[in-house]
Short mmCIF file of C-alpha atoms in Angstrom, two decimals:
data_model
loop_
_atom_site.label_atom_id
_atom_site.label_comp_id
_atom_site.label_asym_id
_atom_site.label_seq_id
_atom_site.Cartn_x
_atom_site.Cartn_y
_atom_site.Cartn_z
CA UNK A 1 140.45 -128.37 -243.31
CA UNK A 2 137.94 -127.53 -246.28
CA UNK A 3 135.78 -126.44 -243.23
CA UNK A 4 138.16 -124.20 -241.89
CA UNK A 5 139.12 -122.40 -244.89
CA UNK A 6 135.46 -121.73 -245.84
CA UNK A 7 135.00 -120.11 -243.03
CA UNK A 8 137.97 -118.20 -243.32
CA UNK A 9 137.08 -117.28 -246.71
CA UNK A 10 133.64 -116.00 -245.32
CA UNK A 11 134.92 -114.05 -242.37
CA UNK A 12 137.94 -112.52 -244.75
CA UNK A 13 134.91 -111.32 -247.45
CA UNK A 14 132.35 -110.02 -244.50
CA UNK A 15 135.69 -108.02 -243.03
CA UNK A 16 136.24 -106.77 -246.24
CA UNK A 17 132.31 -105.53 -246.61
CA UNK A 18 132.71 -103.73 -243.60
CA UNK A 19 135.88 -101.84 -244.31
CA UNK A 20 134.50 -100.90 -247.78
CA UNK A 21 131.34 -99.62 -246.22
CA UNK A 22 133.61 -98.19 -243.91
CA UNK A 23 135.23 -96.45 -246.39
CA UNK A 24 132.45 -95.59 -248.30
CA UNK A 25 130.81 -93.33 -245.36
CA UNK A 26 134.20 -91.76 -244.15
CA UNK A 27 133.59 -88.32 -246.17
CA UNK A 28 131.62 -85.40 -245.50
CA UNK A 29 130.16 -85.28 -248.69
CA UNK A 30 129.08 -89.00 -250.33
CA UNK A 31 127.78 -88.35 -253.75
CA UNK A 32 124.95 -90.80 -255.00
CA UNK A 33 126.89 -93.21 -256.33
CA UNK A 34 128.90 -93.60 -253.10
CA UNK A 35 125.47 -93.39 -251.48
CA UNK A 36 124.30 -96.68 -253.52
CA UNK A 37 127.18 -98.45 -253.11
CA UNK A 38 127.57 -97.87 -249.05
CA UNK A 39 123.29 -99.44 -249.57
CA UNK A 40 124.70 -102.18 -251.59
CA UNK A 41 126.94 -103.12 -249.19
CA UNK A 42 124.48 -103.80 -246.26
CA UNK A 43 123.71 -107.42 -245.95
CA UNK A 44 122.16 -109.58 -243.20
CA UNK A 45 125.96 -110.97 -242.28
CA UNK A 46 126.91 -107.48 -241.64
CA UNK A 47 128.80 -107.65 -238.04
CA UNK A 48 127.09 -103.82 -237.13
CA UNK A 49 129.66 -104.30 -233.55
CA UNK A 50 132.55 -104.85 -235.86
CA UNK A 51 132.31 -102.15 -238.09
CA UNK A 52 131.34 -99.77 -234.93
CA UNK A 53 134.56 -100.56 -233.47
CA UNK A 54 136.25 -100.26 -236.84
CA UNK A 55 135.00 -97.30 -236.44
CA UNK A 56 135.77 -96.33 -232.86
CA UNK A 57 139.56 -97.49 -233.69
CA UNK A 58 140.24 -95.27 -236.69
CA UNK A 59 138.55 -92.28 -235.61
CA UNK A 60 135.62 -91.97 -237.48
CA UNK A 61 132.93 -92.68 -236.06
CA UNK A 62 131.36 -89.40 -236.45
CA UNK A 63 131.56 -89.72 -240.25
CA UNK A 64 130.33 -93.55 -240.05
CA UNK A 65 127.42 -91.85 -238.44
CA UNK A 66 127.36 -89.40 -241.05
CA UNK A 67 127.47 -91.59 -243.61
CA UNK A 68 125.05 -94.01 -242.66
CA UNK A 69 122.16 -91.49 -242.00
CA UNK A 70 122.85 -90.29 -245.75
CA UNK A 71 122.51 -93.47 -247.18
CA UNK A 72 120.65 -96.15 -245.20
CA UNK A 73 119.58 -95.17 -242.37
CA UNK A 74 116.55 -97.21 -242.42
CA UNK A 75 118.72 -100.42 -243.06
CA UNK A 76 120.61 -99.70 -239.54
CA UNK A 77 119.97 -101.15 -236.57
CA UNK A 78 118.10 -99.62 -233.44
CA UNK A 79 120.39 -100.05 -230.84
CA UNK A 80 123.43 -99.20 -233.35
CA UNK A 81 121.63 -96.06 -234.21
CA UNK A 82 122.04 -95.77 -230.40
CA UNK A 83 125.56 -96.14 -230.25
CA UNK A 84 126.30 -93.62 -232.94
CA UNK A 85 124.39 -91.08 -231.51
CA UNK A 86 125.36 -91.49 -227.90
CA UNK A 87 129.43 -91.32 -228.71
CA UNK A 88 128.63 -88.44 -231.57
CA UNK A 89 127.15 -86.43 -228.94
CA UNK A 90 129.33 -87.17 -226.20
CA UNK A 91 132.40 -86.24 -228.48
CA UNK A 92 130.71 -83.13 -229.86
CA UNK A 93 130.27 -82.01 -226.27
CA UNK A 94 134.36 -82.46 -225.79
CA UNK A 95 135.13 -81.17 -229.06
CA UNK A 96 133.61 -77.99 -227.84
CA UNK A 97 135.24 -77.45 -224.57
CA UNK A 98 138.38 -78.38 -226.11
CA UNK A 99 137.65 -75.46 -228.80
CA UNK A 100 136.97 -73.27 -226.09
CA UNK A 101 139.88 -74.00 -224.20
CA UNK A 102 142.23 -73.56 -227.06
CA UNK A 103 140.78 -70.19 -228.17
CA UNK A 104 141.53 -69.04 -224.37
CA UNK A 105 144.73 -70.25 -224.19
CA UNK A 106 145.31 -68.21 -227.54
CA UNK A 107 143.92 -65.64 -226.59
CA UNK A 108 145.90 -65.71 -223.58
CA UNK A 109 149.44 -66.20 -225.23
CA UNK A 110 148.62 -63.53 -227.85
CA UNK A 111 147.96 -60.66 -224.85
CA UNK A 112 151.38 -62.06 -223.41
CA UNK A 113 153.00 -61.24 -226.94
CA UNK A 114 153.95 -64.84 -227.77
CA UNK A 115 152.99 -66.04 -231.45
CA UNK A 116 151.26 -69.60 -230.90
CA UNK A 117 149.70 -71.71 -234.55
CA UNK A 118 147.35 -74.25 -233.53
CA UNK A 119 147.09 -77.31 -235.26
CA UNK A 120 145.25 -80.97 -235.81
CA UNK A 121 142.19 -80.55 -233.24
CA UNK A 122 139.12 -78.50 -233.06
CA UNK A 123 141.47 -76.19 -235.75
CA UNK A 124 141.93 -79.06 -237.64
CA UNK A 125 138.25 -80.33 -237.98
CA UNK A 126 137.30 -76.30 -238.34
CA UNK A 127 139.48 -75.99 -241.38
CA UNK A 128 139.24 -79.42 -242.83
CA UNK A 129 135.79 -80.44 -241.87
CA UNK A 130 133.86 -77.27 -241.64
CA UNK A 131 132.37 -78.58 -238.24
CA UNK A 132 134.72 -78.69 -235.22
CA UNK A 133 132.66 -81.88 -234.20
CA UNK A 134 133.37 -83.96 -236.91
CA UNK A 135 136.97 -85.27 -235.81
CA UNK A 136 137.19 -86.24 -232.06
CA UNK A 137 139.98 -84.80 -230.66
CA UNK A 138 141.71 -85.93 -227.05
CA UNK A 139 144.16 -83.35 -226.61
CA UNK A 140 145.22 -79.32 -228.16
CA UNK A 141 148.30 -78.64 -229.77
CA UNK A 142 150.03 -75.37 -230.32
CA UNK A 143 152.93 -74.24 -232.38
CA UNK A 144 155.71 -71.72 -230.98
CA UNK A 145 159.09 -70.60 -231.44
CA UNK A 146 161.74 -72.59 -229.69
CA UNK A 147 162.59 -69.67 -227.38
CA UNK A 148 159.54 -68.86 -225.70
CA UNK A 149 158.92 -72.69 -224.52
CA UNK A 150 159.62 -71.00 -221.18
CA UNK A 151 157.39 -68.10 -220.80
CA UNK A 152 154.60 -69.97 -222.92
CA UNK A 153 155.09 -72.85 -219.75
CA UNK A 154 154.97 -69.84 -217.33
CA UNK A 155 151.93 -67.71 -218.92
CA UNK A 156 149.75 -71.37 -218.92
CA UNK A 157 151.09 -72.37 -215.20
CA UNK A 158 149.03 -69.16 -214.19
CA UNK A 159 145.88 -70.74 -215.90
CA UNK A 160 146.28 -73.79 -213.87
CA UNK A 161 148.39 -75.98 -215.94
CA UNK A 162 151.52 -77.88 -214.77
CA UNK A 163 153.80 -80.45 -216.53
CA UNK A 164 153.19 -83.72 -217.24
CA UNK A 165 156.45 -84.82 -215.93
CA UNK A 166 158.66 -82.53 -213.99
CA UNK A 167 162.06 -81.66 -214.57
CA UNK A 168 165.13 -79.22 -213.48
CA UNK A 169 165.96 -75.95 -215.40
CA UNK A 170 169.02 -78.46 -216.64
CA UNK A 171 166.42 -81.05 -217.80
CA UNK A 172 164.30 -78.48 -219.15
CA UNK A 173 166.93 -77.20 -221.41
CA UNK A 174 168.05 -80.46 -222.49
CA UNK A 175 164.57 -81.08 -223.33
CA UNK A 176 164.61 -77.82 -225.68
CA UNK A 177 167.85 -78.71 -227.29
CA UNK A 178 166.98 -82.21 -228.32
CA UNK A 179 163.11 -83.06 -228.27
CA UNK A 180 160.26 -81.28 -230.04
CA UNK A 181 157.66 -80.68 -227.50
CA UNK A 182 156.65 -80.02 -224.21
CA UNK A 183 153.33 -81.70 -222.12
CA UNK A 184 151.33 -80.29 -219.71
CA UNK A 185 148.17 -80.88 -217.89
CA UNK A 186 145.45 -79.21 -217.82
CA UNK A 187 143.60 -77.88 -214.66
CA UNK A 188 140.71 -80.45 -214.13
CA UNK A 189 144.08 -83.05 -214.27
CA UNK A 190 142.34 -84.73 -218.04
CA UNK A 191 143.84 -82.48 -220.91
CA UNK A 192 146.72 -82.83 -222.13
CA UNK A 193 148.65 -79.83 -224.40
CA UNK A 194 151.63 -80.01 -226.24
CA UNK A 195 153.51 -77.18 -226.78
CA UNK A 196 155.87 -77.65 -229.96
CA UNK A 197 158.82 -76.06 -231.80
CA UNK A 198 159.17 -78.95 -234.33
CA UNK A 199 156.64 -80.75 -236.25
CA UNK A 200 158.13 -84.20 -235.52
CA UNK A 201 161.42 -85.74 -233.47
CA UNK A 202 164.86 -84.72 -234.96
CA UNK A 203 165.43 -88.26 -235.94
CA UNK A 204 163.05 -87.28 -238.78
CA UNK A 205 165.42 -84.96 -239.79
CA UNK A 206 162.85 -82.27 -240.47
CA UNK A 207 163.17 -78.17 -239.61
CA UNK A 208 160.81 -75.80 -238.89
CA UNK A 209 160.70 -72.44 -239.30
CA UNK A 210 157.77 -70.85 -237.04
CA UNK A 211 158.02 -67.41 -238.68
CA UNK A 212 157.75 -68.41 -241.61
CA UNK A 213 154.59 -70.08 -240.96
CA UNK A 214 153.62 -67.60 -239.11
CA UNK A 215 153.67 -65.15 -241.97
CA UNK A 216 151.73 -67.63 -244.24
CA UNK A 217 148.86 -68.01 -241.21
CA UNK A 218 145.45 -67.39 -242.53
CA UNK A 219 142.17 -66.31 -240.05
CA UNK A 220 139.67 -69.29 -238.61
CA UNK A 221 136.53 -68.81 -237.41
CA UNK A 222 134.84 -71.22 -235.29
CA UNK A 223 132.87 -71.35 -232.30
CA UNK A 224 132.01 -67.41 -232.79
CA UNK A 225 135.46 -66.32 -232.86
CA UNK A 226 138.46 -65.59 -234.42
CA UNK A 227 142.33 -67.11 -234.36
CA UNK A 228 145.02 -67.46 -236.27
CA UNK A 229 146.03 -70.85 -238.33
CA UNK A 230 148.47 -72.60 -240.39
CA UNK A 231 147.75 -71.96 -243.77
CA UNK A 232 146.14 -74.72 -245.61
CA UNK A 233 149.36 -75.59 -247.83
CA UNK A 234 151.54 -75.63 -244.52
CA UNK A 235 148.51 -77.84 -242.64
CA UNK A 236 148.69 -80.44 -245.51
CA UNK A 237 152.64 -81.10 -244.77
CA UNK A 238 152.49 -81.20 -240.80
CA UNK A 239 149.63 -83.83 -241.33
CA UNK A 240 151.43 -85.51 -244.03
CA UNK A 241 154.46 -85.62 -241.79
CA UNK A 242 151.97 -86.88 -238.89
CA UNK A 243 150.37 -89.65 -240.51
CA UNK A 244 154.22 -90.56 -241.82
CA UNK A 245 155.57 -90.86 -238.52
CA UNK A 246 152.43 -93.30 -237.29
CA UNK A 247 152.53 -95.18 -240.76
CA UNK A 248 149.10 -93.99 -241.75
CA UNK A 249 147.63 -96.79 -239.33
CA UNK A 250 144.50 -94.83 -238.40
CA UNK A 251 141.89 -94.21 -241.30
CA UNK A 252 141.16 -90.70 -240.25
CA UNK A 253 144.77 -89.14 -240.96
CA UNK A 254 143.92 -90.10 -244.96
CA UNK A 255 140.37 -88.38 -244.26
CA UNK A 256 141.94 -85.24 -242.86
CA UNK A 257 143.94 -84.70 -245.92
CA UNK A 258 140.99 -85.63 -248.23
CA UNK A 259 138.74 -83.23 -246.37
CA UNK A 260 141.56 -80.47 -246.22
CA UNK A 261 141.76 -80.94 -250.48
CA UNK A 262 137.81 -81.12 -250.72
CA UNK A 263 137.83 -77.97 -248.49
CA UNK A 264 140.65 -75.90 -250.25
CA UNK A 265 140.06 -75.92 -254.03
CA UNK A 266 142.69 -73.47 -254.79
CA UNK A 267 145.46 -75.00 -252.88
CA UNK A 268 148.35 -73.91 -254.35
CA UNK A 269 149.90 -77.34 -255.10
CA UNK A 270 153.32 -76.05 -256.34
CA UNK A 271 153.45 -74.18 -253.11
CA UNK A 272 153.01 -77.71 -251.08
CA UNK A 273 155.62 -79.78 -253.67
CA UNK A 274 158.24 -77.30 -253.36
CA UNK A 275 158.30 -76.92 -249.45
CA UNK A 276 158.11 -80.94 -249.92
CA UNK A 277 161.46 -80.90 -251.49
CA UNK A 278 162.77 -78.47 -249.04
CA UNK A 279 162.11 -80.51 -246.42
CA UNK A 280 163.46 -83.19 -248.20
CA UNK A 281 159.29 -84.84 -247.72
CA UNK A 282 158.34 -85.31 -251.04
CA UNK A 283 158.01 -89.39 -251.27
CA UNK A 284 155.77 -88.84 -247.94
CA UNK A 285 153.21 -86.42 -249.81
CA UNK A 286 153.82 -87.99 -253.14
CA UNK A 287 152.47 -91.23 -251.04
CA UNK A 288 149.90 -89.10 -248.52
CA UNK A 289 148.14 -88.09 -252.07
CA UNK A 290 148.19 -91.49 -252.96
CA UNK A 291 146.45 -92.84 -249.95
CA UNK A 292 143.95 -89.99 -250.28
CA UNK A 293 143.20 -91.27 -253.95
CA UNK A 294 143.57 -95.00 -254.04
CA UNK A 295 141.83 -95.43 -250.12
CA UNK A 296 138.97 -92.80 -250.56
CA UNK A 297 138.61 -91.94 -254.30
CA UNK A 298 139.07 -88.71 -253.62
CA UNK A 299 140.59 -85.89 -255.77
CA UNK A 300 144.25 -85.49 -256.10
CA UNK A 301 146.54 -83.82 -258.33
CA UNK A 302 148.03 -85.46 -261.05
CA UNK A 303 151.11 -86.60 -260.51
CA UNK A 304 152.17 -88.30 -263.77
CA UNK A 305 155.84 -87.73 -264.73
CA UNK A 306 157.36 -89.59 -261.75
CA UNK A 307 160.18 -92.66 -262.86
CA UNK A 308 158.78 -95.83 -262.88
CA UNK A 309 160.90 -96.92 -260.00
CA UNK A 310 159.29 -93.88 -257.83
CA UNK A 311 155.99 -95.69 -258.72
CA UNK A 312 156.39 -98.63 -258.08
CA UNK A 313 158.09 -97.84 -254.83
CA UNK A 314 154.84 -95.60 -253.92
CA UNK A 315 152.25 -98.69 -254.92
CA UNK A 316 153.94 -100.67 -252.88
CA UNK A 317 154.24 -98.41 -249.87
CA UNK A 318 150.32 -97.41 -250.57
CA UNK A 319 149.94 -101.51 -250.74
CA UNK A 320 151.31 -101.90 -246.91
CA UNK A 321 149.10 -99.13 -245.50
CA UNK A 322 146.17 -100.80 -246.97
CA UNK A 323 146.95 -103.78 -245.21
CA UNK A 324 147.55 -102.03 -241.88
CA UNK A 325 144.47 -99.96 -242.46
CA UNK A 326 142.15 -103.42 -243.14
CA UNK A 327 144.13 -105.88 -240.59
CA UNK A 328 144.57 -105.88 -237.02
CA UNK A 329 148.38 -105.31 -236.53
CA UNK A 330 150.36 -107.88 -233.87
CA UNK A 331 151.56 -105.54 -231.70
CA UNK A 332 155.09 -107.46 -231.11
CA UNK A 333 155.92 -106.68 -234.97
CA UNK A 334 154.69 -103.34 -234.89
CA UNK A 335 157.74 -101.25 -233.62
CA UNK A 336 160.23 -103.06 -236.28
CA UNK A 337 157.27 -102.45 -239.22
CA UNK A 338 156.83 -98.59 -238.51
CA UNK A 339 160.90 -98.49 -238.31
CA UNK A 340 161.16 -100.18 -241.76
CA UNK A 341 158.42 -97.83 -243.38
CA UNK A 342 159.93 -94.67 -242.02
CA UNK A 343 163.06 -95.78 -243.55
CA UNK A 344 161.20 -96.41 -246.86
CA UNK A 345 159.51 -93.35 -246.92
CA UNK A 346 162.93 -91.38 -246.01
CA UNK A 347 164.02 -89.19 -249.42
CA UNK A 348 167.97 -89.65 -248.66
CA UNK A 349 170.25 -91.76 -247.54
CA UNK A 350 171.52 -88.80 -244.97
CA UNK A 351 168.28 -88.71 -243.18
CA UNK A 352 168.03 -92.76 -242.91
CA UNK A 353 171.42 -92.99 -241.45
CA UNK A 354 169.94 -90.16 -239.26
CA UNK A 355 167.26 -92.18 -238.02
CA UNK A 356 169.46 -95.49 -237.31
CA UNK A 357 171.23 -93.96 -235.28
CA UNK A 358 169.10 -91.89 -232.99
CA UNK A 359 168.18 -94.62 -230.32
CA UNK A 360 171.64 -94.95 -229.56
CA UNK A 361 171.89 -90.21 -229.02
CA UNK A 362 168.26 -91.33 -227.12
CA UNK A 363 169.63 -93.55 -225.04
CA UNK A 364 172.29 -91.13 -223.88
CA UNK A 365 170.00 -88.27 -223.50
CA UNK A 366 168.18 -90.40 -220.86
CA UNK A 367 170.99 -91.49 -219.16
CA UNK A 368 171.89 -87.77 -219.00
CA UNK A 369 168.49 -86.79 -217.78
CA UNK A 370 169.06 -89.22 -215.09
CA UNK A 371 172.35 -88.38 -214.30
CA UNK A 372 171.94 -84.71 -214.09
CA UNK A 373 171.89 -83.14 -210.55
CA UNK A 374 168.13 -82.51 -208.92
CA UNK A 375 169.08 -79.10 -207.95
CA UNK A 376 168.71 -76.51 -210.50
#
């Protein structure tokens, strides 16, 4: 038993040494001291596979890479060197098609008079990042209003795409009324894009109003062009409200807020607070700032003032992610865990009766689905 536990003991401390290094290179910008400590942290136990898939799993592998070649790159293996080049390159490669595509599809929405935001994707790692190769990205994302779901699905049917699952006018409105987005496929059959009209699914309880944001969009440039974007204060909820929804489980939704902050140093703060409250979001940026200070060490604002209950409630959420964020999560628990910390991070008791009770109006909305006629 002694035996056991050692070795437990010794796996548990290398894991840890790998997340921390992990954590130490997932920035853009690693300062010296960050750069000594990532060097410190090198060791001939260091599982290089482990810490690659690490990596791979929390989407940052480009910043590992990063990271690495700022700090130690003569400590790193070969054929690891390898790795991190091949999968940097072969993202970069995707990143930019994706980029490309999106700015078309823009492009092509703005000539047929329909208002469309982008967001997370090669906009994200643009505006964040400063390098729309930086984040991988596996699909594109657009914002739109509610009503023109139908001639945006029209105006991208004539550039190839179709839907990812295909439904009756009836189904199609249902899906309006009651979801938030729409899928399609892209031409070659291996993109997907979601159109949406909400930010997350109702049983969130959180509204959206695309004009708006649309009046608060600011200009991007990337790839030689020009778009329109979210502005940075409106970015930094929808990706709050994101990494809510998948309880923060992937290390690179805490480095796409730290990298939006690092990259907007006159973000107006009251600005982001006070839509917060509107939205009735406030414990889920109160804990997104948090993460972004206690996980990276990156700046925040201060947010001193808050009753002690309200911190203590927020260590102990920022306590759970850090456990998700270092542990491999069984995946039989994982539905009831990401149910319980949504409710946790809810502001009212409104929106968590709300979410209690939407499997039950899910349920009958596919029932209904199935039930409805096939004819239009």
């Amino acid at each position: 038993m002694a035996l056991i536990s050692e070795a437990r003991e010794a796996a548990t401390w290398t894991l840890r040494r790998e997340m921390e290094l992990l954590l130490c290179c997932s920035r853009t910008v690693m300062g010296p001291e960050s750069a000594r400590h990532a060097r410190s942290l090198v060791h001939p136990g260091l599982d290089w596979d482990s810490l690659f898939d690490r990596a791979l799993r929390h989407g940052v592998v480009q910043l590992l890479d990063r990271g690495l070649n700022s700090a130690c790159h003569d400590l790193v293996p070969e054929e690891i060197q390898r790795r991190l080049r091949d999968y940097c390159l072969s993202s970069a490669l995707h990143s930019r098609y994706l980029g490309r595509e999106l700015q078309q599809i823009l492009e092509v929405l703005d000539s047929s008079g329909v208002p469309a935001l982008p967001f997370k994707g090669p906009a994200l790692s643009q505006m964040a990042y400063g390098d729309a190769t930086l984040r991988p990205a596996s699909d594109l994302d657009i914002l739109v209003e509610r009503e023109d779901v139908p001639r945006v699905k029209r105006v991208l049917q004539s550039r190839g795409y179709r839907p990812w699952v295909e439904m009756t006018p009836r189904q199609e409105a249902a899906q309006l009324r009651i979801r938030y987005n729409y899928k399609l496929v892209g031409p070659t059959g291996r993109m997907l894009l979601e159109v949406h009209w909400a930010i997350a699914p109702r049983q969130f309880g959180l509204s959206l109003d695309f004009q708006e944001l649309w009046d608060r969009r600011v200009e991007l440039s990337w790839l030689g062009r020009y778009t329109q974007s979210l502005s940075p204060e409106d970015l930094f909820l929808v990706l709050v409200i994101h990494g809510d929804r998948h309880g923060w489980r992937r290390l690179q939704w805490v480095c796409d807020l730290a990298e939006l902050v690092r990259a907007t140093p006159k973000m107006d703060w009251a600005s982001v607070i006070q839509r917060a409250r509107a939205r009735r979001s406030l414990r889920r940026v109160l804990l997104a700032l948090a993460l972004v200070e206690q996980v990276l060490g990156s700046f925040t604002p201060d947010v001193r003032g808050l009753p002690d209950a309200e911190l203590n409630r927020l260590n102990a959420l920022v306590d759970e992610v850090r456990a998700g964020l270092y542990g491999r999560e069984d995946l039989r628990e994982a539905s009831l865990r990401l149910s319980l910390f949504h409710l946790k991070t809810m502001d009212t008791v409104p929106d968590r009766l709300r979410y209690l009770t939407h499997p039950l109006r899910h349920t009958l909305f596919q029932l209904g689905r199935r039930l409805m006629p096939l004819q239009p």
